[in-house]
Short mmCIF file of C-alpha atoms in Angstrom, two decimals:
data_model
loop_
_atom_site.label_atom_id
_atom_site.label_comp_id
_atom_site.label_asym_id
_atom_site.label_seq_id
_atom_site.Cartn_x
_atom_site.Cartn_y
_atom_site.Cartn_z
CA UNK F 37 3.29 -0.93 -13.00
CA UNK F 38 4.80 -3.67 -15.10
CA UNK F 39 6.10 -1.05 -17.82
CA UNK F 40 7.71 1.48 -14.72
CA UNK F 41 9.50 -1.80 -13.39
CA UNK F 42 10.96 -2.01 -17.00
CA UNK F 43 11.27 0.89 -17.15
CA UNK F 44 13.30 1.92 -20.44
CA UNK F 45 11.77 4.95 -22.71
CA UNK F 46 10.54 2.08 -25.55
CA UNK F 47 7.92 0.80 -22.64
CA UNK F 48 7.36 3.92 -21.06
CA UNK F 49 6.08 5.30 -24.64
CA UNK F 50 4.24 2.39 -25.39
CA UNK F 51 1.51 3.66 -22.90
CA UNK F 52 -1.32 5.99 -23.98
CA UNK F 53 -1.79 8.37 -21.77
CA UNK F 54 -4.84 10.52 -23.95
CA UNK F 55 -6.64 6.62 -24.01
CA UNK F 56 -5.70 6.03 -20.36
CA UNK F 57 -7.13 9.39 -19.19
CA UNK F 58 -10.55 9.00 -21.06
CA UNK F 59 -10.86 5.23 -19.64
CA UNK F 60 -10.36 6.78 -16.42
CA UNK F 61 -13.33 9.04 -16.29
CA UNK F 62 -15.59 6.22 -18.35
CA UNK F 63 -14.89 4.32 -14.55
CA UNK F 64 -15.60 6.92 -12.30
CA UNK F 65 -19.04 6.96 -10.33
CA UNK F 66 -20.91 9.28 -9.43
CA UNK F 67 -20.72 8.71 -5.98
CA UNK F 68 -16.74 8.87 -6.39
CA UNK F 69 -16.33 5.21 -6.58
CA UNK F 70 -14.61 3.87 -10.06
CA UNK F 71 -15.24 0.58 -11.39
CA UNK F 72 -12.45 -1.94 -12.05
CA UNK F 73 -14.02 -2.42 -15.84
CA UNK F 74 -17.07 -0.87 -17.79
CA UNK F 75 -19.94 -2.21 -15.93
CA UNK F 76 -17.98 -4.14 -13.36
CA UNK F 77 -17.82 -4.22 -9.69
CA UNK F 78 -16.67 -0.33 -7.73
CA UNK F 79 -14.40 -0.43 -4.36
CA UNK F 80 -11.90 1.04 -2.60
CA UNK F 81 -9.15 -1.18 -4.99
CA UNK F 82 -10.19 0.12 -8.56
CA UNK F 83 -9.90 3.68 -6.92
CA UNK F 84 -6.63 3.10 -5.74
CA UNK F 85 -5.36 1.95 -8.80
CA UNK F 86 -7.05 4.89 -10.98
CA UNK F 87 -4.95 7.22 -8.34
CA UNK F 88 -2.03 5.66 -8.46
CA UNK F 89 -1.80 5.17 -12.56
CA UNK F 90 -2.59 8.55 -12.90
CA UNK F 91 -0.29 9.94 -10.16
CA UNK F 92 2.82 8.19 -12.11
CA UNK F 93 1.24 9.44 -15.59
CA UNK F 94 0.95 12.86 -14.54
CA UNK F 95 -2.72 13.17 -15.02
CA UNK F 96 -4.29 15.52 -13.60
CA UNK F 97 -5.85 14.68 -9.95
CA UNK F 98 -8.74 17.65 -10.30
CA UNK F 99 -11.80 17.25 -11.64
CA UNK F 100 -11.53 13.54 -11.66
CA UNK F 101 -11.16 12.52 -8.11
CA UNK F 102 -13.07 15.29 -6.70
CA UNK F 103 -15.04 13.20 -4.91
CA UNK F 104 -13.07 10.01 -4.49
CA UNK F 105 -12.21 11.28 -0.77
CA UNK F 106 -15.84 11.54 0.78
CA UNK F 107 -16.36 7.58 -0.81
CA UNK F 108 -13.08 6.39 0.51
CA UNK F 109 -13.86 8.00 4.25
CA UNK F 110 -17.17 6.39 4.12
CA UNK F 111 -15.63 3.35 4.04
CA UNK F 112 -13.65 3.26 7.03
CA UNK F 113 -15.22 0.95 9.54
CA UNK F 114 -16.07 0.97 13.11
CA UNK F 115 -13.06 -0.88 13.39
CA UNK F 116 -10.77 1.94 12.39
CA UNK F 117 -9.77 -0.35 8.68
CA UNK F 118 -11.37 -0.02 5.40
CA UNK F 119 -13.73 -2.24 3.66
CA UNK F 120 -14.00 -2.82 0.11
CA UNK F 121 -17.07 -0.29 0.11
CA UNK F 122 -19.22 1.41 2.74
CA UNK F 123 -19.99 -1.03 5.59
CA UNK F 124 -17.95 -4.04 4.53
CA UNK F 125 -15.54 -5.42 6.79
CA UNK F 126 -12.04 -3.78 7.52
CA UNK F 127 -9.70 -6.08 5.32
CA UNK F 128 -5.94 -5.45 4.90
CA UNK F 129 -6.07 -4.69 1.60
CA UNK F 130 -8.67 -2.68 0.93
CA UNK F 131 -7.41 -0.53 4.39
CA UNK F 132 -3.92 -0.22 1.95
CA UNK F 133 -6.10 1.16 -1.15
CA UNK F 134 -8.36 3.45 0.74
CA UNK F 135 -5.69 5.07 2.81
CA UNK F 136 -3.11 5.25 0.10
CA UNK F 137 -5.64 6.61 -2.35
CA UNK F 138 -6.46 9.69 0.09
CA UNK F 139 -2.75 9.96 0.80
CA UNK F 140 -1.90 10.26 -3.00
CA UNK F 141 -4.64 12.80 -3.03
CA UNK F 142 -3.73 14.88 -0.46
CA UNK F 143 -6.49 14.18 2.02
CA UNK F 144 -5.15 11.22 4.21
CA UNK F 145 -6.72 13.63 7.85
CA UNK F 146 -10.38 12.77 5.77
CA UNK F 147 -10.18 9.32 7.86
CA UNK F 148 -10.29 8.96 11.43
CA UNK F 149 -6.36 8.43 12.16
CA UNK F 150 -6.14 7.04 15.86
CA UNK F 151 -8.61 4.40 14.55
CA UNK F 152 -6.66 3.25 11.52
CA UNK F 153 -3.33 3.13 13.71
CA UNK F 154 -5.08 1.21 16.21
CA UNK F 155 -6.54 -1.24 13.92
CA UNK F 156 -3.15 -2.05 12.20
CA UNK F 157 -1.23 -2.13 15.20
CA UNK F 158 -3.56 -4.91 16.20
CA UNK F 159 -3.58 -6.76 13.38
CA UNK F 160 0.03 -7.80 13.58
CA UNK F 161 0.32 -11.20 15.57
CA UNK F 162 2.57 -11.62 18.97
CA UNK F 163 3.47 -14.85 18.27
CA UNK F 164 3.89 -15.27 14.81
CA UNK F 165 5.14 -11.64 14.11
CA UNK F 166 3.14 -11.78 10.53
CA UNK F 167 0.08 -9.50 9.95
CA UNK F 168 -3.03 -10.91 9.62
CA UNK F 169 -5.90 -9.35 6.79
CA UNK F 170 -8.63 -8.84 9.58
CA UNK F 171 -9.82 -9.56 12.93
CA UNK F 172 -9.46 -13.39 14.14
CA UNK F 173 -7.95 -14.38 10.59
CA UNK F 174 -4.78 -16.16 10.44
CA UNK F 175 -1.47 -14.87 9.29
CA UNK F 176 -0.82 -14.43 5.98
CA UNK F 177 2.78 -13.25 4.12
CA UNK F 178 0.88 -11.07 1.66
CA UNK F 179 -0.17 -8.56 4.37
CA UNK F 180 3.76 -7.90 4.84
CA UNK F 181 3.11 -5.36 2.60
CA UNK F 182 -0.98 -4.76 2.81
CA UNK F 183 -0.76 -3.60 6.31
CA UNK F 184 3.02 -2.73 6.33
CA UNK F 185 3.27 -0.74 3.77
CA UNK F 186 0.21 1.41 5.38
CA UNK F 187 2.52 2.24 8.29
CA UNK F 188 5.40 4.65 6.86
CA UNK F 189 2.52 6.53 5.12
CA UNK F 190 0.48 7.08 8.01
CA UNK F 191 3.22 7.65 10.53
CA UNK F 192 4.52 10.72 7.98
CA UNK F 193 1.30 11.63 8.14
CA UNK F 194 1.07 12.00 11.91
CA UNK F 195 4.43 13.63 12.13
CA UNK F 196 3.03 16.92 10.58
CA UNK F 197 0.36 17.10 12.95
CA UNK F 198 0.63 19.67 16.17
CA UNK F 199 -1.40 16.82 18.10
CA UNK F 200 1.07 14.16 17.28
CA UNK F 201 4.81 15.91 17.96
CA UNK F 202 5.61 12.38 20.20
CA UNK F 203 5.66 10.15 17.15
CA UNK F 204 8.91 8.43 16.61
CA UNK F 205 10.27 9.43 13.61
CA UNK F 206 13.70 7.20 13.91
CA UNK F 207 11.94 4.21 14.34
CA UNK F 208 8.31 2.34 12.68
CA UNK F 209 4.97 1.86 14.29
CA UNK F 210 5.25 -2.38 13.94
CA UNK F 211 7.78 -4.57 14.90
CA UNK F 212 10.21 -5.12 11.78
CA UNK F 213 12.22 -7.76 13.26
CA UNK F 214 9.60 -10.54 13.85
CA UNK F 215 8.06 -9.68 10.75
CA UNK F 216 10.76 -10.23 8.78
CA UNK F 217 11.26 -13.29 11.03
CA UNK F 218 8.06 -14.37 9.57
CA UNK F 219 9.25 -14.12 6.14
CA UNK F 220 12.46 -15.77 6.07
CA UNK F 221 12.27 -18.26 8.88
CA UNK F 222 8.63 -19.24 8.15
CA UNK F 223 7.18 -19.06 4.89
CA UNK F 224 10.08 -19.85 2.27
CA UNK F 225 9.65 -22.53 0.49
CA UNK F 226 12.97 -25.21 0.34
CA UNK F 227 12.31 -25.42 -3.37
CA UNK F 228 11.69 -21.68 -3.73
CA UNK F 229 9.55 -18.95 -3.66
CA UNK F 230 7.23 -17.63 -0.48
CA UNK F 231 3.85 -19.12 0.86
CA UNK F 232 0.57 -17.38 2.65
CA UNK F 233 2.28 -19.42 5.59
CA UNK F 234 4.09 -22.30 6.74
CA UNK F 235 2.82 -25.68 5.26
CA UNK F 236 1.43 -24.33 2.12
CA UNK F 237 2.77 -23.78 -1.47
CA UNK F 238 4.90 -21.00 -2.60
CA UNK F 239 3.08 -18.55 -5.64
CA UNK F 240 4.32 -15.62 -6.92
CA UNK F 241 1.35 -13.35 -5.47
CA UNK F 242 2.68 -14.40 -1.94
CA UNK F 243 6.02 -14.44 -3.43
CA UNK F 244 5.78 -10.45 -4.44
CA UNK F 245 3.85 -9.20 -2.05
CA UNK F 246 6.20 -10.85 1.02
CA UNK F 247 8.89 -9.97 -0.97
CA UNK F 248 7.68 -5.67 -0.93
CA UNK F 249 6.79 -5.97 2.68
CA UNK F 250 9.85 -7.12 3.53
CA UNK F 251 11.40 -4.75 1.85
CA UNK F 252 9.42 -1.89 3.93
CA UNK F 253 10.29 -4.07 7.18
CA UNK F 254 14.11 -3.58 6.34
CA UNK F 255 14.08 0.14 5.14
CA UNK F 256 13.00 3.84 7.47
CA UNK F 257 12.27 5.74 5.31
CA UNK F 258 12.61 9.16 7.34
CA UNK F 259 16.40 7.62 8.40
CA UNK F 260 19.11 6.08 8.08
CA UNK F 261 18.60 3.66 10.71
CA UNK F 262 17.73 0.77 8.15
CA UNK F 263 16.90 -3.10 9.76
CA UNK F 264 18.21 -6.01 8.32
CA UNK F 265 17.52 -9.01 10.07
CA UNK F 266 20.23 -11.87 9.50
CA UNK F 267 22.89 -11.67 7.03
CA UNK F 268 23.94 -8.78 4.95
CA UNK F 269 22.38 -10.29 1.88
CA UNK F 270 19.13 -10.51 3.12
CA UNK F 271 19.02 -6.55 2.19
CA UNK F 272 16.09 -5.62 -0.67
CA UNK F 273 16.10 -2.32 -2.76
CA UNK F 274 14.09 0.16 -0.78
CA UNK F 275 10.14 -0.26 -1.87
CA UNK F 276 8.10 2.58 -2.30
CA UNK F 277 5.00 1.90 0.23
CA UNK F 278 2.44 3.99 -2.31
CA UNK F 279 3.46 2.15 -5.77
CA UNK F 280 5.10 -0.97 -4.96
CA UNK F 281 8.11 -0.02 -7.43
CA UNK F 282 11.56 0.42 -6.57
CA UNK F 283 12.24 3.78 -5.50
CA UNK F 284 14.65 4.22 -9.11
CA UNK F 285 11.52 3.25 -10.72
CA UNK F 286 9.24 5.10 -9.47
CA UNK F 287 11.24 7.98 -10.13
CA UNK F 288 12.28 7.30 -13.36
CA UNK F 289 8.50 6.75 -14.86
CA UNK F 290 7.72 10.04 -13.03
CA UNK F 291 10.40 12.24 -14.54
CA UNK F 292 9.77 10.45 -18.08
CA UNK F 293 6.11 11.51 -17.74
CA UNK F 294 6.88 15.24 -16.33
CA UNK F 295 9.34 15.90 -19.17
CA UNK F 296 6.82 14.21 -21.96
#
């Protein structure tokens, strides 16, 4: 991801795709789980990021995430979230990498839908306006984009359903404004940079990751109908809620992989 946000030929050649690809099936499990490193821990994050590296790279999907889907549904909770791996509990981030990962692949209607729009729509706090990563946790900037970025995915999702024809398509499934309240009013640091939340220290995990949410707060993508909250400057380049790139980057790493 660091190479696409450079995103100039010299880095984009630097990677090996051939070596990529074969490190790609030495992780994958045969339950359909991959492994973040040769004999290291498997959930729903290392498949994400096998899916979405070789979604940019143009590697082929089939044979090697043939059964990614069926391991990524069995993680879904009672909740409606994702864990890291079957029966864990629902966590933000791991609900972003399981969903994501069957929307990159085609099968996001493998999970049970109402259940994963119920459980995000609850996890976004009425007083605060921030998301928090699971049930009775506290806010936390990061989920901005864990949980935010789930929403214009899903809703797309639910628009090409018969069953669903009274989604809104000209506005999101969260409240934008407070959350972006959250992030400017709340969790800036004076001396810059963004914290998990007000009273702590700014780091550039929070710092991104606020930062990317935000930017999917302030941006429909099915519209034109974009929401900036304060002054014009506070705008962002639009995100794109699958990659976390730009949306020039991710379409420039995609094209230079296509045409090589």
């Amino acid at each position: 991801m660091a190479l696409c946000c450079v995103g100039t030929e010299e880095a984009l050649s630097v990677i090996d795709r051939v070596g990529l690809k074969s490190f790609l099936f030495q992780m994958r499990q045969p339950s359909g789980a991959f492994t973040m490193c040769e004999d290291g821990e498997e959930d729903t994050r290392a498949v994400y990021c096998a899916v979405a590296v070789a979604t940019l790279l143009d590697i082929p999907l089939s044979p090697l995430f043939d059964l990614a889907p069926d391991w990524l549904s069995d993680c879904q909770t009672y909740e409606g979230g994702f864990g890291a791996i079957p029966g864990a509990e629902a966590h933000g981030g791991y609900t972003y990498c399981s969903f994501t990962a069957l929307y990159l692949l085609n099968k996001p209607t493998q999970c049970r839908l109402n259940d994963l729009c119920r459980w995000l729509s609850f996890r976004q706090m009425r007083y605060e306006g921030g998301f928090q990563g699971r049930t009775n946790k506290l806010v936390d900037s990061c989920y901005t984009f864990w949980q935010g970025a789930v929403f214009p995915l899903l809703q797309q999702v639910l628009k090409d359903r018969p069953d669903y024809t009274t989604v809104p398509m000209d506005s999101s499934l969260f409240d934008h404004t407070t959350l972006q309240q959250y992030v400017l009013v709340c969790c800036q640091n004076v001396d810059g940079g963004i914290s998990d939340k007000p009273g702590k220290g700014s780091d550039y995990y929070h710092t991104c990751y606020a930062l990317a949410g935000l930017s999917i707060a302030q941006h429909n993508l099915f519209g034109d109908n974009d929401e900036i909250w304060g002054p014009a400057t506070n705008r962002l380049e639009e995100m794109h809620p699958a990659f976390n790139l730009t949306i020039d980057c991710f379409f420039n790493a995609r094209s230079f992989f296509i045409e090589n």
